[in-house]
GROMACS .gro file of C-alpha atoms in nm:
model
  220
    1MET     CA    1  -0.075  -3.201   2.892
    2SER     CA    2  -0.423  -3.313   2.916
    3GLN     CA    3  -0.707  -3.308   2.683
    4THR     CA    4  -0.948  -3.011   2.675
    5ALA     CA    5  -1.267  -3.117   2.813
    6THR     CA    6  -1.552  -2.903   2.655
    7PRO     CA    7  -1.852  -2.981   2.435
    8ARG     CA    8  -1.651  -2.826   2.145
    9ALA     CA    9  -1.344  -3.032   2.220
   10ASP     CA   10  -1.541  -3.343   2.239
   11ALA     CA   11  -1.715  -3.278   1.915
   12ALA     CA   12  -1.395  -3.192   1.747
   13ARG     CA   13  -1.240  -3.517   1.865
   14ASN     CA   14  -1.528  -3.729   1.756
   15ALA     CA   15  -1.487  -3.558   1.419
   16LEU     CA   16  -1.134  -3.644   1.392
   17VAL     CA   17  -1.188  -4.012   1.493
   18ASP     CA   18  -1.460  -4.039   1.240
   19ALA     CA   19  -1.219  -3.896   0.974
   20ALA     CA   20  -0.920  -4.094   1.104
   21LEU     CA   21  -1.093  -4.440   1.113
   22ILE     CA   22  -1.121  -4.431   0.719
   23HIS     CA   23  -0.737  -4.403   0.687
   24ALA     CA   24  -0.598  -4.576   0.989
   25GLY     CA   25  -0.690  -4.924   0.878
   26PHE     CA   26  -0.442  -4.887   0.602
   27ASP     CA   27  -0.196  -4.619   0.707
   28GLY     CA   28  -0.192  -4.687   1.077
   29TRP     CA   29  -0.248  -4.447   1.375
   30THR     CA   30   0.034  -4.204   1.272
   31ALA     CA   31   0.103  -3.845   1.296
   32ALA     CA   32   0.024  -3.827   0.919
   33THR     CA   33  -0.316  -4.002   0.978
   34LEU     CA   34  -0.386  -3.741   1.264
   35ALA     CA   35  -0.293  -3.453   1.021
   36ARG     CA   36  -0.519  -3.601   0.738
   37ALA     CA   37  -0.795  -3.652   0.976
   38GLY     CA   38  -0.776  -3.287   1.081
   39ALA     CA   39  -0.790  -3.169   0.722
   40ASP     CA   40  -1.082  -3.404   0.643
   41ALA     CA   41  -1.268  -3.284   0.959
   42GLY     CA   42  -1.202  -2.910   0.856
   43LEU     CA   43  -0.962  -2.840   1.164
   44SER     CA   44  -0.655  -2.620   1.144
   45ALA     CA   45  -0.331  -2.794   1.259
   46GLY     CA   46  -0.342  -2.569   1.583
   47GLU     CA   47  -0.698  -2.696   1.656
   48VAL     CA   48  -0.573  -3.064   1.618
   49GLU     CA   49  -0.285  -2.990   1.841
   50LEU     CA   50  -0.508  -2.827   2.091
   51TYR     CA   51  -0.749  -3.109   2.105
   52CYS     CA   52  -0.507  -3.390   2.064
   53PRO     CA   53  -0.208  -3.254   2.264
   54GLY     CA   54  -0.083  -3.616   2.285
   55GLY     CA   55  -0.101  -3.667   1.916
   56VAL     CA   56  -0.260  -3.971   1.762
   57LEU     CA   57  -0.260  -4.180   2.118
   58ASP     CA   58  -0.516  -3.906   2.225
   59LEU     CA   59  -0.727  -3.997   1.918
   60ILE     CA   60  -0.700  -4.382   1.989
   61GLU     CA   61  -0.801  -4.298   2.355
   62THR     CA   62  -1.126  -4.103   2.221
   63TRP     CA   63  -1.208  -4.388   1.998
   64PHE     CA   64  -1.175  -4.652   2.275
   65ALA     CA   65  -1.370  -4.426   2.525
   66ARG     CA   66  -1.646  -4.404   2.262
   67CYS     CA   67  -1.648  -4.770   2.234
   68ASP     CA   68  -1.667  -4.831   2.605
   69ASP     CA   69  -1.967  -4.580   2.613
   70ALA     CA   70  -2.136  -4.777   2.348
   71ALA     CA   71  -2.078  -5.115   2.522
   72ALA     CA   72  -2.199  -4.981   2.861
   73ALA     CA   73  -2.533  -4.877   2.709
   74ALA     CA   74  -2.566  -5.215   2.548
   75ILE     CA   75  -2.508  -5.386   2.894
   76ALA     CA   76  -2.739  -5.167   3.072
   77ALA     CA   77  -3.028  -5.245   2.811
   78ASP     CA   78  -2.983  -5.612   2.903
   79PRO     CA   79  -2.991  -5.627   3.284
   80ALA     CA   80  -3.125  -5.984   3.316
   81GLY     CA   81  -2.919  -6.317   3.355
   82LYS     CA   82  -2.640  -6.447   3.557
   83VAL     CA   83  -2.328  -6.247   3.616
   84ARG     CA   84  -2.120  -6.515   3.408
   85ALA     CA   85  -2.310  -6.459   3.094
   86ARG     CA   86  -2.348  -6.088   3.161
   87VAL     CA   87  -1.975  -6.033   3.193
   88THR     CA   88  -1.935  -6.269   2.860
   89ASN     CA   89  -2.180  -6.048   2.670
   90GLY     CA   90  -2.025  -5.748   2.806
   91VAL     CA   91  -1.686  -5.812   2.665
   92MET     CA   92  -1.854  -5.908   2.333
   93ALA     CA   93  -2.041  -5.582   2.331
   94ARG     CA   94  -1.725  -5.387   2.394
   95LEU     CA   95  -1.554  -5.568   2.090
   96ASP     CA   96  -1.874  -5.546   1.880
   97ALA     CA   97  -1.852  -5.172   1.924
   98MET     CA   98  -1.539  -5.176   1.692
   99ALA     CA   99  -1.694  -5.398   1.452
  100GLY     CA  100  -1.650  -5.283   1.078
  101HIS     CA  101  -1.299  -5.124   1.181
  102GLU     CA  102  -1.108  -5.435   1.278
  103ASP     CA  103  -0.818  -5.316   1.067
  104ALA     CA  104  -0.801  -4.975   1.258
  105ALA     CA  105  -0.830  -5.181   1.585
  106ARG     CA  106  -0.570  -5.377   1.491
  107ARG     CA  107  -0.330  -5.101   1.393
  108ALA     CA  108  -0.445  -4.916   1.726
  109ARG     CA  109  -0.328  -5.213   1.925
  110ALA     CA  110   0.012  -5.231   1.757
  111ARG     CA  111   0.041  -4.852   1.801
  112LEU     CA  112  -0.011  -4.882   2.170
  113LEU     CA  113   0.248  -5.162   2.191
  114LEU     CA  114   0.491  -4.935   2.110
  115PRO     CA  115   0.726  -4.797   2.403
  116ASP     CA  116   0.536  -4.453   2.435
  117GLY     CA  117   0.186  -4.618   2.403
  118LEU     CA  118   0.231  -4.909   2.675
  119ASP     CA  119   0.139  -4.710   2.971
  120ARG     CA  120  -0.170  -4.566   2.784
  121GLY     CA  121  -0.266  -4.889   2.667
  122ALA     CA  122  -0.266  -5.062   2.985
  123ARG     CA  123  -0.481  -4.787   3.107
  124LEU     CA  124  -0.720  -4.823   2.832
  125VAL     CA  125  -0.759  -5.205   2.896
  126TRP     CA  126  -0.825  -5.121   3.258
  127ALA     CA  127  -1.086  -4.877   3.177
  128THR     CA  128  -1.252  -5.109   2.954
  129ALA     CA  129  -1.266  -5.378   3.227
  130ASP     CA  130  -1.387  -5.125   3.490
  131MET     CA  131  -1.665  -5.000   3.266
  132ILE     CA  132  -1.797  -5.364   3.226
  133TRP     CA  133  -1.797  -5.420   3.597
  134ARG     CA  134  -1.971  -5.082   3.654
  135ALA     CA  135  -2.216  -5.136   3.383
  136LEU     CA  136  -2.298  -5.454   3.540
  137GLY     CA  137  -2.352  -5.296   3.892
  138ASP     CA  138  -2.057  -5.437   4.072
  139PRO     CA  139  -2.080  -5.328   4.415
  140SER     CA  140  -1.736  -5.430   4.547
  141THR     CA  141  -1.514  -5.172   4.709
  142ASP     CA  142  -1.252  -5.370   4.882
  143GLY     CA  143  -0.982  -5.591   4.732
  144ASN     CA  144  -1.226  -5.774   4.496
  145PHE     CA  145  -1.250  -5.426   4.311
  146TYR     CA  146  -0.917  -5.450   4.188
  147SER     CA  147  -0.890  -5.829   4.133
  148LYS     CA  148  -1.194  -5.829   3.943
  149ARG     CA  149  -1.077  -5.559   3.718
  150ALA     CA  150  -0.733  -5.702   3.680
  151ILE     CA  151  -0.875  -6.046   3.597
  152LEU     CA  152  -1.136  -5.919   3.337
  153SER     CA  153  -0.843  -5.715   3.180
  154GLY     CA  154  -0.633  -6.024   3.116
  155VAL     CA  155  -0.949  -6.179   2.963
  156TYR     CA  156  -1.041  -5.889   2.755
  157ALA     CA  157  -0.691  -5.836   2.612
  158SER     CA  158  -0.658  -6.220   2.514
  159THR     CA  159  -1.006  -6.211   2.357
  160LEU     CA  160  -0.923  -5.901   2.165
  161ALA     CA  161  -0.638  -6.072   1.995
  162VAL     CA  162  -0.861  -6.371   1.882
  163TRP     CA  163  -1.129  -6.121   1.772
  164LEU     CA  164  -0.889  -5.915   1.570
  165ASP     CA  165  -0.756  -6.253   1.399
  166GLU     CA  166  -1.103  -6.382   1.312
  167ASP     CA  167  -1.249  -6.302   0.951
  168ASP     CA  168  -1.617  -6.426   1.041
  169PRO     CA  169  -1.818  -6.131   1.119
  170ALA     CA  170  -2.013  -6.350   1.376
  171LYS     CA  171  -1.702  -6.429   1.557
  172PRO     CA  172  -1.779  -6.769   1.656
  173ARG     CA  173  -1.406  -6.873   1.739
  174THR     CA  174  -1.381  -6.559   1.956
  175ARG     CA  175  -1.698  -6.626   2.144
  176ALA     CA  176  -1.600  -6.998   2.226
  177PHE     CA  177  -1.259  -6.877   2.322
  178LEU     CA  178  -1.410  -6.632   2.567
  179ASP     CA  179  -1.647  -6.881   2.705
  180ARG     CA  180  -1.345  -7.103   2.789
  181ARG     CA  181  -1.157  -6.808   2.940
  182ILE     CA  182  -1.464  -6.708   3.151
  183ALA     CA  183  -1.495  -7.078   3.269
  184ASN     CA  184  -1.148  -7.079   3.379
  185VAL     CA  185  -1.189  -6.769   3.582
  186MET     CA  186  -1.505  -6.890   3.754
  187GLU     CA  187  -1.348  -7.224   3.826
  188PHE     CA  188  -1.043  -7.056   3.996
  189GLU     CA  189  -1.282  -6.836   4.191
  190LYS     CA  190  -1.483  -7.147   4.317
  191VAL     CA  191  -1.157  -7.296   4.422
  192LYS     CA  192  -1.047  -6.983   4.597
  193ALA     CA  193  -1.402  -6.939   4.768
  194GLY     CA  194  -1.351  -7.322   4.893
  195TRP     CA  195  -1.000  -7.237   5.019
  196ARG     CA  196  -1.123  -6.944   5.228
  197LYS     CA  197  -1.401  -7.148   5.367
  198ALA     CA  198  -1.165  -7.413   5.468
  199GLN     CA  199  -0.930  -7.166   5.616
  200ALA     CA  200  -1.207  -7.021   5.852
  201GLY     CA  201  -1.172  -7.377   6.028
  202PHE     CA  202  -0.817  -7.398   6.055
  203PRO     CA  203  -0.636  -7.315   6.383
  204ASP     CA  204  -0.455  -6.993   6.409
  205LEU     CA  205  -0.098  -7.114   6.315
  206PHE     CA  206   0.098  -6.800   6.404
  207ALA     CA  207  -0.082  -6.797   6.755
  208LEU     CA  208   0.015  -7.181   6.795
  209ALA     CA  209   0.378  -7.116   6.668
  210GLY     CA  210   0.409  -6.822   6.926
  211ARG     CA  211   0.271  -7.041   7.206
  212ALA     CA  212   0.523  -7.324   7.106
  213ARG     CA  213   0.812  -7.079   7.129
  214TYR     CA  214   0.720  -6.887   7.445
  215GLY     CA  215   0.465  -7.114   7.608
  216ALA     CA  216   0.113  -7.075   7.681
  217ARG     CA  217   0.011  -6.770   7.909
  218SER     CA  218  -0.093  -6.885   8.237
  219ARG     CA  219  -0.446  -6.777   8.331
  220PRO     CA  220  -0.513  -6.563   8.620
   0.00000   0.00000   0.00000
């Protein structure tokens, strides 16, 4: 069952998120937390079930989508700079959107690693990577569309783990780790581009193999 998409439903889910964030850092993202958030937000049990038919996982998704929106706005507000720096800043902007709620984010990550949350967790990471590239104005529509998002999903997920483990609000260790990951990705892309360029000058090995087996066609 999908979430109801109306202004009233969105407002109710946002109210639930605000209430749940107070408790989730201590109690985790559980059914009890969702029920308590509903009571704090002044919603009946029926309304909570209506607006979050997927239970607490719907609530996590709502929070993460809200963080994605905040990060997208931050990325759009700073359009200057090279792609590498903007991607780095985009990842940091997404992490900063959860600043002050590290415990709740840590518990959300743990909840999404449970069997019933794995698929949704993967989709949410992909959605974040997609948001960053779209906010950067990425024009790709071919295989690069998917490879860029797959690579950035891995970068974001690994950087999130460091971010959650760092107590310093300035997150210097997280930034250094992210810089190294982005540098590795850029180096890989350079190597890949060089290989493609080199391949352009290679003979058609399949055609040569065919000629070796069947002989060159005689010209008319």
